[in-house]
Coordinates of N, CA and C in Angstrom, one line a residue:
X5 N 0.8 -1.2 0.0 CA 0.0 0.0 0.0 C 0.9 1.2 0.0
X6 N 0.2 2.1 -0.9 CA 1.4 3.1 -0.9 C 0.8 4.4 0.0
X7 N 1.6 5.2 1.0 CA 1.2 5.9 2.0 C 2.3 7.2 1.7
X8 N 2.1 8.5 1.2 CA 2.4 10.0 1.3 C 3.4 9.7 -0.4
X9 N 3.1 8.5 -0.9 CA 3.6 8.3 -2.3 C 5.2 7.5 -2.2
X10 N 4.8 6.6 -0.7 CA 6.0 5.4 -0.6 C 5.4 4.3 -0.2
X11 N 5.7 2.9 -0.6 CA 5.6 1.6 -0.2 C 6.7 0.7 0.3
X12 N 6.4 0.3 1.4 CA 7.5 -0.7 2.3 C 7.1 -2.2 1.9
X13 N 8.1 -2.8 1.4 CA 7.3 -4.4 1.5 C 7.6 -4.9 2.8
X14 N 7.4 -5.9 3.5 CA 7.6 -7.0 4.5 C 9.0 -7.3 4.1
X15 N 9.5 -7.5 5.0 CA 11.2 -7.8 5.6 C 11.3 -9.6 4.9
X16 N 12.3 -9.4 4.4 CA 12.4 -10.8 3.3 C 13.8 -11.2 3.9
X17 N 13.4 -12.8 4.4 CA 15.1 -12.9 5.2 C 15.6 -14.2 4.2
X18 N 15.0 -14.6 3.8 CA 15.6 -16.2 3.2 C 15.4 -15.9 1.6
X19 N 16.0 -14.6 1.2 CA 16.6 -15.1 -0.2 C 18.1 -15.6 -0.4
X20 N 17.7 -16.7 -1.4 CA 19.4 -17.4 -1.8 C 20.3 -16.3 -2.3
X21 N 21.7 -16.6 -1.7 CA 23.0 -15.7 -2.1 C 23.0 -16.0 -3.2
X22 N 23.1 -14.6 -4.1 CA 23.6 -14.7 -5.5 C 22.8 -13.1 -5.9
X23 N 22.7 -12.9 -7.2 CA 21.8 -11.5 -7.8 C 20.4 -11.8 -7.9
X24 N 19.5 -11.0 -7.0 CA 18.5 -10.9 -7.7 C 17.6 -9.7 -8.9
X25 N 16.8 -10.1 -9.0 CA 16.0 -8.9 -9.9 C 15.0 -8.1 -8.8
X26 N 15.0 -7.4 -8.6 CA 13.9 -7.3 -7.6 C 12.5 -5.7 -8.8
X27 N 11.4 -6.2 -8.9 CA 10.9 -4.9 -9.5 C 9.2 -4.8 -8.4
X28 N 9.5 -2.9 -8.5 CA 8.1 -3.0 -7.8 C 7.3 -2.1 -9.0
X29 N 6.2 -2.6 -8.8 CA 5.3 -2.5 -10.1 C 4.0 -1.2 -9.1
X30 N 3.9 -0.3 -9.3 CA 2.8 0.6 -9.3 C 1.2 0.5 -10.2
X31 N 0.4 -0.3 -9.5 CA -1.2 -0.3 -10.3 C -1.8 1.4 -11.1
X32 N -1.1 2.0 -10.4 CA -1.9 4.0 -10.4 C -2.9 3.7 -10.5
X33 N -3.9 4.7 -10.1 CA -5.3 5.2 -9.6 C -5.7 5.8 -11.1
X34 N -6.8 6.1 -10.5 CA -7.3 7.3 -11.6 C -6.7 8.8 -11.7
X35 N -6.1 9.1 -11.3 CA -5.0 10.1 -11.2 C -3.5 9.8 -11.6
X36 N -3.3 8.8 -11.3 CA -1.5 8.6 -11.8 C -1.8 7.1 -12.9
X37 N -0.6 6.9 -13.8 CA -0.8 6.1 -14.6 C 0.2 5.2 -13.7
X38 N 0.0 3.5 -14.5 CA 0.9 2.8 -13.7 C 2.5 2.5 -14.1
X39 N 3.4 1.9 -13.5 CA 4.2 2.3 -13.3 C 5.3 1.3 -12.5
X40 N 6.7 0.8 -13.2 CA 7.4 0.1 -12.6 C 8.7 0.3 -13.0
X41 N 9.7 -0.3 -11.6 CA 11.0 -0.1 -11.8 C 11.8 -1.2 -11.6
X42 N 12.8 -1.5 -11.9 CA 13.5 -2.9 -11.3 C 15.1 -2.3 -10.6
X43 N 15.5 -3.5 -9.9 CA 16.8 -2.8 -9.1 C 17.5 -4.4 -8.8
X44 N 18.8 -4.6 -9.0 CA 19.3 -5.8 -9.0 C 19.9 -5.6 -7.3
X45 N 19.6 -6.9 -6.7 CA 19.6 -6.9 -5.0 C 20.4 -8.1 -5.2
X46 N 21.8 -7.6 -4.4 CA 22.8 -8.8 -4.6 C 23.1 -9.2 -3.1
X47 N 23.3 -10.6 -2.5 CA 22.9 -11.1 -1.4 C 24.3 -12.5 -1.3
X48 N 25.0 -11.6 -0.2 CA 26.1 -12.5 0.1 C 26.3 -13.6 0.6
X49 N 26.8 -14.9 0.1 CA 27.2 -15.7 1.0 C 27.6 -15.4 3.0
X50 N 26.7 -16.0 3.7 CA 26.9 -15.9 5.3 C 29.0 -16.5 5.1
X51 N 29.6 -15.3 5.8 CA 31.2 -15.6 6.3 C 31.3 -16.6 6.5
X52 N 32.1 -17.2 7.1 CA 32.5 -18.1 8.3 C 34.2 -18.1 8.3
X53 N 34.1 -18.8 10.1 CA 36.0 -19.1 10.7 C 36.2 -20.3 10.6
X54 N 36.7 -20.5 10.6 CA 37.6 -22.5 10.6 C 38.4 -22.5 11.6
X55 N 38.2 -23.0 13.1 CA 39.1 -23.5 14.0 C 39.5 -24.9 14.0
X56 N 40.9 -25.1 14.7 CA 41.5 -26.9 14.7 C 41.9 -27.0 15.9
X57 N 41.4 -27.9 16.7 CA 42.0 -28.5 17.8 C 42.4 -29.4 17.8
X58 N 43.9 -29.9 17.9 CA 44.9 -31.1 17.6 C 45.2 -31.7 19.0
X59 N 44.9 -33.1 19.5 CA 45.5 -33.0 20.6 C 45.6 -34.6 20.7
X60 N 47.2 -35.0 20.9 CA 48.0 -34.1 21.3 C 48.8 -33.9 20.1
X61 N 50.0 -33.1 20.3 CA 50.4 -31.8 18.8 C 52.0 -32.7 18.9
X62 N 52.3 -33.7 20.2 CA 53.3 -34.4 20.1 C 53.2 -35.9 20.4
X63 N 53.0 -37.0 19.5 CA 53.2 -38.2 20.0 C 53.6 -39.3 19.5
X64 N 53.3 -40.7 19.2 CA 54.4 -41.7 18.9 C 53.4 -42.6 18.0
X65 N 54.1 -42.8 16.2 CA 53.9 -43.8 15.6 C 52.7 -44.9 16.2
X66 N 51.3 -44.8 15.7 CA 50.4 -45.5 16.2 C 49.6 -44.9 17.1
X67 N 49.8 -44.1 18.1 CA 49.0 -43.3 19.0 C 47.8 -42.6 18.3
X68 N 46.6 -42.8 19.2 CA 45.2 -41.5 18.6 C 45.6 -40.3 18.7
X69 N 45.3 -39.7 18.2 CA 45.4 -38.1 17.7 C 44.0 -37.6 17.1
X70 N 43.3 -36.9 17.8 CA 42.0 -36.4 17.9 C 42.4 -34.7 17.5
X71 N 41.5 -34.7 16.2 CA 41.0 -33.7 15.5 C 39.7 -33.3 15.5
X72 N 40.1 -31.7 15.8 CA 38.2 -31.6 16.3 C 38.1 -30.2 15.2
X73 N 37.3 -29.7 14.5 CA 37.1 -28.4 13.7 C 35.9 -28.0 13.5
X74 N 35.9 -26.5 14.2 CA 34.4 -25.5 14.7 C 34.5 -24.3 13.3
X75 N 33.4 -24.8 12.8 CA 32.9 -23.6 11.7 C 31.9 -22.6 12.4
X76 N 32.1 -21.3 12.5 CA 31.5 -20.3 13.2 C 31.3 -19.3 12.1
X77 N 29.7 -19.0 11.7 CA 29.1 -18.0 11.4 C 29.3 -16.9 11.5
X78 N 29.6 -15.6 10.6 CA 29.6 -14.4 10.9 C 28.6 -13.9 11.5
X79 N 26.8 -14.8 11.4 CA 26.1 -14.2 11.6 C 25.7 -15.0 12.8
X80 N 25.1 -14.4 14.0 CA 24.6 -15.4 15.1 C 23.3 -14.8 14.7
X81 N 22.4 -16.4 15.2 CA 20.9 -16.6 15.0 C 20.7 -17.5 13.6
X82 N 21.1 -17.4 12.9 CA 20.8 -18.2 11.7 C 21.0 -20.1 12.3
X83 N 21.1 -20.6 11.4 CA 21.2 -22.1 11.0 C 22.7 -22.1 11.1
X84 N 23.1 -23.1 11.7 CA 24.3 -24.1 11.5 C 25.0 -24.2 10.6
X85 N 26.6 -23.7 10.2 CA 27.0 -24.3 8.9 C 26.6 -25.7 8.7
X86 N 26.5 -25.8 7.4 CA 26.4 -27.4 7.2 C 27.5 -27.7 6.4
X87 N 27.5 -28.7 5.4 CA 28.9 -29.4 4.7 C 29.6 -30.5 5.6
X88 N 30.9 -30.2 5.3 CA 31.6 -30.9 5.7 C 32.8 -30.2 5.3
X89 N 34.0 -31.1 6.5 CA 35.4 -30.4 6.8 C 36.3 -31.3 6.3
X90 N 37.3 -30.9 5.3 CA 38.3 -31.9 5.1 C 39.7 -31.7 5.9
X91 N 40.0 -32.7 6.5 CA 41.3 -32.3 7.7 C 42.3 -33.0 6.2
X92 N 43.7 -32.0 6.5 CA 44.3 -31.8 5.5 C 45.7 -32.1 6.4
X93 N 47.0 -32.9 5.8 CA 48.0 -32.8 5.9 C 48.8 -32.1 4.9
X94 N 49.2 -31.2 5.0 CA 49.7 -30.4 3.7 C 48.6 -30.6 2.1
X95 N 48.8 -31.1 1.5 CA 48.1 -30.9 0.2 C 47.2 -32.6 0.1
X96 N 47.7 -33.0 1.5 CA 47.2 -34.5 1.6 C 45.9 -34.6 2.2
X97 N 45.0 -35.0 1.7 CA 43.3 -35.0 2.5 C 43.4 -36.2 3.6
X98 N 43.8 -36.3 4.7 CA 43.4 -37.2 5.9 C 42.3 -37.8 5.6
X99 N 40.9 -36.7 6.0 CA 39.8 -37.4 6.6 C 38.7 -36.2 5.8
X100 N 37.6 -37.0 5.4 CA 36.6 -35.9 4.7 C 35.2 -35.9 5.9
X101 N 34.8 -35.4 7.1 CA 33.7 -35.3 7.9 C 32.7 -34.4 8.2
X102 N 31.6 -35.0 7.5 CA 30.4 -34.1 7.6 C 30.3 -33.5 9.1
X103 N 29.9 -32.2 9.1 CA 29.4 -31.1 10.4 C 28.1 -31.6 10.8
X104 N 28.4 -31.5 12.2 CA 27.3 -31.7 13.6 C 26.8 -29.9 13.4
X105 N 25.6 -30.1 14.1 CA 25.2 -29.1 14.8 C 25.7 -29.0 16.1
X106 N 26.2 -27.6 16.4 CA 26.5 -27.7 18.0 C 26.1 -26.2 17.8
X107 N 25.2 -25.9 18.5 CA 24.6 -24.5 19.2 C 24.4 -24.0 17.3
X108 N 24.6 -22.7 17.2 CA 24.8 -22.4 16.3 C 26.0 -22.4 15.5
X109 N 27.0 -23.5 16.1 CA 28.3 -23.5 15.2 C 28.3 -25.0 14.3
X110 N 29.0 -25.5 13.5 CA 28.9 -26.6 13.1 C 30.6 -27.9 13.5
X111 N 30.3 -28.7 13.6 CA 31.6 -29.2 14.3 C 32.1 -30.4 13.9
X112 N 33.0 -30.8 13.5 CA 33.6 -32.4 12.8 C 34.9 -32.9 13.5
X113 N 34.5 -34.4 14.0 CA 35.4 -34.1 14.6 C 35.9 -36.0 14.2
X114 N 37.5 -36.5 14.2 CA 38.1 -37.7 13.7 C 39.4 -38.0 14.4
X115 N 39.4 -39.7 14.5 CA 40.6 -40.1 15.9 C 41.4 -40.6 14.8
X116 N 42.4 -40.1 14.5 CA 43.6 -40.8 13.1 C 44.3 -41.7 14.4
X117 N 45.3 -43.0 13.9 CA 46.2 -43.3 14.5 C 46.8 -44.1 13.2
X118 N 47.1 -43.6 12.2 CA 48.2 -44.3 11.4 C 48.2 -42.8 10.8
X119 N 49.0 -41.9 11.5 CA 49.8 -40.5 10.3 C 51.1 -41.2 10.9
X120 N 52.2 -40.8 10.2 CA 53.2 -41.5 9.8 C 54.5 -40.6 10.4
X121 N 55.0 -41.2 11.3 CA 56.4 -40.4 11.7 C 57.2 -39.4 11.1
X122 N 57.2 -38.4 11.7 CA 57.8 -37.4 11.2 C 56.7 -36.3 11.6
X123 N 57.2 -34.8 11.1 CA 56.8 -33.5 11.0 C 55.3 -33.2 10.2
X124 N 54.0 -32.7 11.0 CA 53.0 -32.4 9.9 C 52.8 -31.3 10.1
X125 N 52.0 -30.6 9.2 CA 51.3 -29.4 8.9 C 49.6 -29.6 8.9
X126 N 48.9 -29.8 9.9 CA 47.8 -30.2 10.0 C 46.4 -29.0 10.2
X127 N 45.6 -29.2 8.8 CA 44.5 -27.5 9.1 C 43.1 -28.6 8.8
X128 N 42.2 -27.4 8.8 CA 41.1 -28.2 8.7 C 40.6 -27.2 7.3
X129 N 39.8 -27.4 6.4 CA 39.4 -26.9 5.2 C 37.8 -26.7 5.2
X130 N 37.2 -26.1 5.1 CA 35.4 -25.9 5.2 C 35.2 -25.3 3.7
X131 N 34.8 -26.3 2.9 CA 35.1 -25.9 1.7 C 33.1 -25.0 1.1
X132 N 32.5 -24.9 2.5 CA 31.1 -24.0 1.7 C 29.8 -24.6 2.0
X133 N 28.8 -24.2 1.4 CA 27.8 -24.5 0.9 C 27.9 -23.0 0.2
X134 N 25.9 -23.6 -0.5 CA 25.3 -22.3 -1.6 C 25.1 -21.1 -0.7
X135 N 25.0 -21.9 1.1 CA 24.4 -20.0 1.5 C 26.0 -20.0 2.9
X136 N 26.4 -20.8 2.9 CA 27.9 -20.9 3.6 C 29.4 -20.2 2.8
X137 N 30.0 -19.5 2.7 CA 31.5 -19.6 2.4 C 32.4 -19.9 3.3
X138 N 33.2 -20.7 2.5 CA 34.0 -21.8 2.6 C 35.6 -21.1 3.7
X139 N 35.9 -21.3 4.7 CA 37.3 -21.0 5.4 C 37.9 -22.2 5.8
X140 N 39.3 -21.8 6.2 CA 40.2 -22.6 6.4 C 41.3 -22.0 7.9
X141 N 41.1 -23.2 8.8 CA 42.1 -23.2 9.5 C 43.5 -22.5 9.7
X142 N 44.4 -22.1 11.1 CA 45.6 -21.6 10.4 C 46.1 -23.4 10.2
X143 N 47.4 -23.5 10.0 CA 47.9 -24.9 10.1 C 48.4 -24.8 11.7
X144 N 48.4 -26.3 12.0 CA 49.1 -27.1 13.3 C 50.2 -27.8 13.1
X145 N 51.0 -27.4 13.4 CA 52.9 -28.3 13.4 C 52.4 -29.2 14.5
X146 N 52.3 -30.6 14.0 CA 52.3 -32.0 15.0 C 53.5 -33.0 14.5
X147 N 54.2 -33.3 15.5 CA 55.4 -34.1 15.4 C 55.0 -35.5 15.9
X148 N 55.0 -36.2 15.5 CA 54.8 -37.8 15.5 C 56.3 -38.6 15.3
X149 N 56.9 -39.5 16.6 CA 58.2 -39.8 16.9 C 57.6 -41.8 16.8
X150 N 58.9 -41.7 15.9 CA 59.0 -43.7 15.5 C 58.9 -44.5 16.7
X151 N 57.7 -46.1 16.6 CA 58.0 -46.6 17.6 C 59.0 -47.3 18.2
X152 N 59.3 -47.7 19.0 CA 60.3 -48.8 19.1 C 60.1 -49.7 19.1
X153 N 61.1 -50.7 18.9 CA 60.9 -52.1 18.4 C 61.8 -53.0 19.1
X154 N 61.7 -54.5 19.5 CA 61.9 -55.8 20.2 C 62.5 -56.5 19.2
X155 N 63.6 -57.0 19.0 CA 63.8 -58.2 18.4 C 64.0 -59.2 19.3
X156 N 63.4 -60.6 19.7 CA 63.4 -61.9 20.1 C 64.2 -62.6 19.5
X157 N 65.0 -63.1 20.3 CA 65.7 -64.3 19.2 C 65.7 -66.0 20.0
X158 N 65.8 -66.4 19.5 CA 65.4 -68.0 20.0 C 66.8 -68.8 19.8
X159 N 66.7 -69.6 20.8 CA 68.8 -70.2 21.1 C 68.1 -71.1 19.6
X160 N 69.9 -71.2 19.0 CA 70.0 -72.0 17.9 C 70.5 -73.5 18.7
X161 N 70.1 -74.4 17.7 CA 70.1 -75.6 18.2 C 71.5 -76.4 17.0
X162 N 73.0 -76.4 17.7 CA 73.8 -76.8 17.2 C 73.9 -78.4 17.4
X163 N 73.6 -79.1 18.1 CA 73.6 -80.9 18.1 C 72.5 -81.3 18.3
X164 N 72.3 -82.8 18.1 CA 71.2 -83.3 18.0 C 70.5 -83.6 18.9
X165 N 69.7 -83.4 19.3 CA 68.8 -83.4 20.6 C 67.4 -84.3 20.6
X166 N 67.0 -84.7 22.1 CA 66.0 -85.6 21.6 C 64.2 -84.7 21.3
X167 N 64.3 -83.7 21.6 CA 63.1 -82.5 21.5 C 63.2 -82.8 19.6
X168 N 64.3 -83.0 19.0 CA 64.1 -83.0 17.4 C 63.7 -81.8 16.7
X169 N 64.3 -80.7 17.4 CA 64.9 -79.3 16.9 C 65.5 -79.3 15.4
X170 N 65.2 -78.5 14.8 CA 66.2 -78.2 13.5 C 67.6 -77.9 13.7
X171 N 68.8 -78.4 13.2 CA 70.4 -77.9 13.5 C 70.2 -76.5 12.5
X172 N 70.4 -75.8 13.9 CA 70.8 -74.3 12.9 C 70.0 -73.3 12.6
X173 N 68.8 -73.7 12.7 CA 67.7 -72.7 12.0 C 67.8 -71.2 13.1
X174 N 68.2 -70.3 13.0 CA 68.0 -68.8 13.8 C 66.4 -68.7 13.2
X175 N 65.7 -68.2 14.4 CA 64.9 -67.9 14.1 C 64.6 -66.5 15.5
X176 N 63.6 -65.9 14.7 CA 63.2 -64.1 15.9 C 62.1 -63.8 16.0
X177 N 61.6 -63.0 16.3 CA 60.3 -62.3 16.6 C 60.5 -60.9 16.7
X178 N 59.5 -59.8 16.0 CA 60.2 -58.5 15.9 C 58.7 -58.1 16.5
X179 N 58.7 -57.3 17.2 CA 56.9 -57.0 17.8 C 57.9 -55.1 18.3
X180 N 56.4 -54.8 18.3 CA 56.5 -53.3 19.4 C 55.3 -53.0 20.3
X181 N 54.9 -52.1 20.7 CA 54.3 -52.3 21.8 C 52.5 -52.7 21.1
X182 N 52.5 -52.5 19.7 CA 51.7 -52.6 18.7 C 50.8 -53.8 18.6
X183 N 52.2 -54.3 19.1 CA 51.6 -56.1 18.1 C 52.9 -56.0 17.4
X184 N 53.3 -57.6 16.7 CA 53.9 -58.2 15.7 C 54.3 -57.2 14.7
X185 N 55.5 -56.9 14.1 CA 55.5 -56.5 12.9 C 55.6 -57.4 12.1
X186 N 54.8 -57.4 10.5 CA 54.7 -57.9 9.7 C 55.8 -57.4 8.4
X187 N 56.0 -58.5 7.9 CA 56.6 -57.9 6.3 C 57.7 -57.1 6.6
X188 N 58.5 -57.2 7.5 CA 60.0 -56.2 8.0 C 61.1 -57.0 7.6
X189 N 62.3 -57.1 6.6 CA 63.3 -57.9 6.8 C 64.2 -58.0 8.5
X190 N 64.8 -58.7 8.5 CA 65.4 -59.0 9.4 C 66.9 -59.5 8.8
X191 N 67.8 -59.3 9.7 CA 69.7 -59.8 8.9 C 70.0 -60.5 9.8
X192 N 70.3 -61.5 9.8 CA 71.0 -62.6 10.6 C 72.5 -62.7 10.4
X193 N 73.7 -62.3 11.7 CA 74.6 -62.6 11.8 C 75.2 -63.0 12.4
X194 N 76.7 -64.3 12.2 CA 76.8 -64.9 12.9 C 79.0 -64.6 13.1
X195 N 79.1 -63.5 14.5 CA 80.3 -62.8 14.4 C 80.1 -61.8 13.7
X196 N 81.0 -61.7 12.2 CA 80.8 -60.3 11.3 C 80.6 -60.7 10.4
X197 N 80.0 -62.3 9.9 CA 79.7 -62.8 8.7 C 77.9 -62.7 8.6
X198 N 77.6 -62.3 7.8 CA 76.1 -62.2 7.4 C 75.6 -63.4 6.5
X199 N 74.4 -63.8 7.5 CA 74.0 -65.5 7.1 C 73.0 -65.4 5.6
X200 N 72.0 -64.4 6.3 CA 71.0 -64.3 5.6 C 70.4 -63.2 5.8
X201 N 69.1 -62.8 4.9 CA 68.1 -62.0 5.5 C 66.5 -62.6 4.9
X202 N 65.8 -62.4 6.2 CA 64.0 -63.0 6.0 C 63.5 -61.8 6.5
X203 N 61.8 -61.9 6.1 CA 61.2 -61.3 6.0 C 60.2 -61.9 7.0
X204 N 59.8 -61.3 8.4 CA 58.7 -61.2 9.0 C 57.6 -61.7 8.3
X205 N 56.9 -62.8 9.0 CA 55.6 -63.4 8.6 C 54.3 -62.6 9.4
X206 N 53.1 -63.0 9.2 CA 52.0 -62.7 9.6 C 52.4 -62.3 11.3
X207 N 52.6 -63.1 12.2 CA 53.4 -63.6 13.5 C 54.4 -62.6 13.9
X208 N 55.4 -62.3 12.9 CA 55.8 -61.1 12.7 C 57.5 -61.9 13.3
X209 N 57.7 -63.2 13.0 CA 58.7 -64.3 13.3 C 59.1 -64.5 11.8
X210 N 60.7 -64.6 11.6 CA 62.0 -64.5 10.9 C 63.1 -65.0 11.1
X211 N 62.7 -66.3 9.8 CA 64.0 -67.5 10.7 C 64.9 -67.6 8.8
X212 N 66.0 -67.7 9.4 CA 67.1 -68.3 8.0 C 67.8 -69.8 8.6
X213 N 68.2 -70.5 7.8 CA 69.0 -71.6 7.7 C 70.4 -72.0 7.7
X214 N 70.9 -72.2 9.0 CA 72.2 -71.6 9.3 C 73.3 -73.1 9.4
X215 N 72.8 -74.5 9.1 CA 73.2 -75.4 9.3 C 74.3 -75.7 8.7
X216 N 74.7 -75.2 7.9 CA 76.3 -75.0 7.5 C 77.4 -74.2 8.1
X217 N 76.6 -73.7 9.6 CA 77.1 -72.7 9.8 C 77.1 -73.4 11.4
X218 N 77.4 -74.4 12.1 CA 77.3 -74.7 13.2 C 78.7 -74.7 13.9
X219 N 79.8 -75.0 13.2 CA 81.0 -74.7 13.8 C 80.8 -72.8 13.7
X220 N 81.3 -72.1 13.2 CA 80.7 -70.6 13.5 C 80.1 -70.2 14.5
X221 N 78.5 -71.1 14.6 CA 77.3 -70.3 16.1 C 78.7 -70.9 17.4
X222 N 79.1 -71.7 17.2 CA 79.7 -72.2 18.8 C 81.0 -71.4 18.7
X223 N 81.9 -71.0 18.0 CA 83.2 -70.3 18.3 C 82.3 -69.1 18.8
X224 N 81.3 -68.7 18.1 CA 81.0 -66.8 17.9 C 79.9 -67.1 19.1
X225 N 79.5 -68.2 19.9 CA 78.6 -68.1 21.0 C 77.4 -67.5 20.7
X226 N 76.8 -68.0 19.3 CA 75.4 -67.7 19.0 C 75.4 -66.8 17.9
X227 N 74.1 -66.1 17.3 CA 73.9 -64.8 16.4 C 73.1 -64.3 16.8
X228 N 73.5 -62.8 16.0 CA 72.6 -61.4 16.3 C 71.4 -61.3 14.9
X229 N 70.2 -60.8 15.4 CA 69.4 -60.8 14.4 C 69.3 -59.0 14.3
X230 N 69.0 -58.9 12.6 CA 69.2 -56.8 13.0 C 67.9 -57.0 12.5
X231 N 67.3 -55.6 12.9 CA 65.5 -55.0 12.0 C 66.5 -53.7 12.0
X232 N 66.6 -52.8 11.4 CA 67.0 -52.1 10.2 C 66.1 -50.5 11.1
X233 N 65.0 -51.1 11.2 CA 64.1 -49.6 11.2 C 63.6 -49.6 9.9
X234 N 62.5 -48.5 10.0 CA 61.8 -48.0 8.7 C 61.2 -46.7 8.9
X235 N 60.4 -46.4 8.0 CA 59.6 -44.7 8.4 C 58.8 -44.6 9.7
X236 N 58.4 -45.5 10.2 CA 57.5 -45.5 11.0 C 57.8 -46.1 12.7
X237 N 59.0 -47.3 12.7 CA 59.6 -47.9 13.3 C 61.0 -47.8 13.5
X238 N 61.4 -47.4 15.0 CA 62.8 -47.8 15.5 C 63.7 -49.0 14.8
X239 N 64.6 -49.0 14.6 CA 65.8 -50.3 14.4 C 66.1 -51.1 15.9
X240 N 66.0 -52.4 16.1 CA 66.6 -52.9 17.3 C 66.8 -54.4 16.8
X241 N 67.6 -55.0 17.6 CA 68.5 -56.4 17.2 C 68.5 -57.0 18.5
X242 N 68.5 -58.0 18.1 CA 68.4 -59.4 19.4 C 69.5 -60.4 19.3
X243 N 70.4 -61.0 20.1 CA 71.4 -62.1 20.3 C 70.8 -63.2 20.6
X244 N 71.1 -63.9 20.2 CA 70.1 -65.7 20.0 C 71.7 -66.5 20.8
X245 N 71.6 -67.3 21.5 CA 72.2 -68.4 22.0 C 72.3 -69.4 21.3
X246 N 72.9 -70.6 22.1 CA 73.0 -71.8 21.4 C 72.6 -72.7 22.4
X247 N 71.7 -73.6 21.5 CA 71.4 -74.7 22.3 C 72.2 -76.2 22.0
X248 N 72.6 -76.4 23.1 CA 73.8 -77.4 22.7 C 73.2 -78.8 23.3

């Protein structure tokens, strides 16, 4: 209704971000003819912050490591960001987790325990919606330190015995506080001569065949078995005995 030759429409709160057209059209009376104008009403994407909480920011090959990340509205009162958050190791995607509602913020949150020893760069990414824009985290420097490792070694059996033992076979066990490593070489040596090298089974046990080597285990008073280390795991070595 037009009053002293102005019209107010009703307060419009849920148009989608992007350009509209907006036109208001005048009927005129019997006195004025009618009459319209148009006006382009452009309507922003709602802000948003990207927080990361890493904790903890220092720990050891295998340990949980809890990522939590709060998308926060420029505007309070509206709806919850929605989407989802991708937690990012440098240019590397971790984990992709849809947003909770919490209050009016939106929140994702994921327990990693295989990031890989060494130095990260850890952010969280909020890549949007249609009425959300998209922020990002600052980054988190988390240092992740290699676990340690057990080599077991089992006495070698240099004479014949009535148990009916193998002559010679070294055999190990390579575990960490983990469980069993799998698929690790292992070096078997007997003094400063190198027998062999095996590869860790399911069990995470690595035996070579040393029976040409029985005068050797008794001068050298047994062998040393090495695990090497790797990206993820300490190096440690075990001395095996002799069973006579």
């Amino acid at each position: 209704e037009v009053q002293d030759g102005a019209a107010v429409s009703p307060a419009i709160s849920d148009l989608a971000p992007g350009a509209h057209q907006v036109t208001a059209l005048s009927s005129g009376d019997p006195h004025f003819e009618s009459d319209q104008t148009t006006l382009t009403q452009n309507v922003a994407k709602i802000g948003t912050t990207t927080g990361l909480v890493v904790s903890p920011t220092s720990s050891t090959y295998g340990d949980p490591l809890d990522l939590t990340a709060t998308v926060v509205p420029s505007q309070n009162g509206l709806s919850a960001p929605t989407g989802s958050v991708d937690f990012m190791d440098g240019s590397t995607t971790l984990a992709t987790v849809p947003l909770a509602a919490s209050g009016g913020n939106g929140t994702a949150h994921v327990v990693l325990n295989d990031l890989g020893a060494g130095t990260h760069s850890i952010k969280a990414v909020y890549a949007g919606t249609p009425n959300f824009e998209g922020s990002s985290s600052a980054p988190k420097a988390i240092s992740i330190a290699k676990r340690a490792t057990a080599v077991k070694a089992e006495p070698a059996v240099v004479k014949l015995l009535p148990l009916g033992l193998p002559l010679g076979r070294l055999q190990v066990k390579v575990s960490s506080t983990l469980g069993p490593l799998v698929g690790v070489p292992v070096t078997f040596t007997i003094g400063s001569k190198t027998v062999g090298t095996s590869t860790t089974d399911i069990n995470g046990v690595a035996s070579v065949n040393a029976s040409s080597q029985l005068v050797q285990l008794v001068l050298a008073g047994g062998y040393t078995a090495t695990f090497d280390g790797n990206a993820n795991f300490e190096g440690s070595s075990g001395h095996g005995a002799i069973l006579q």
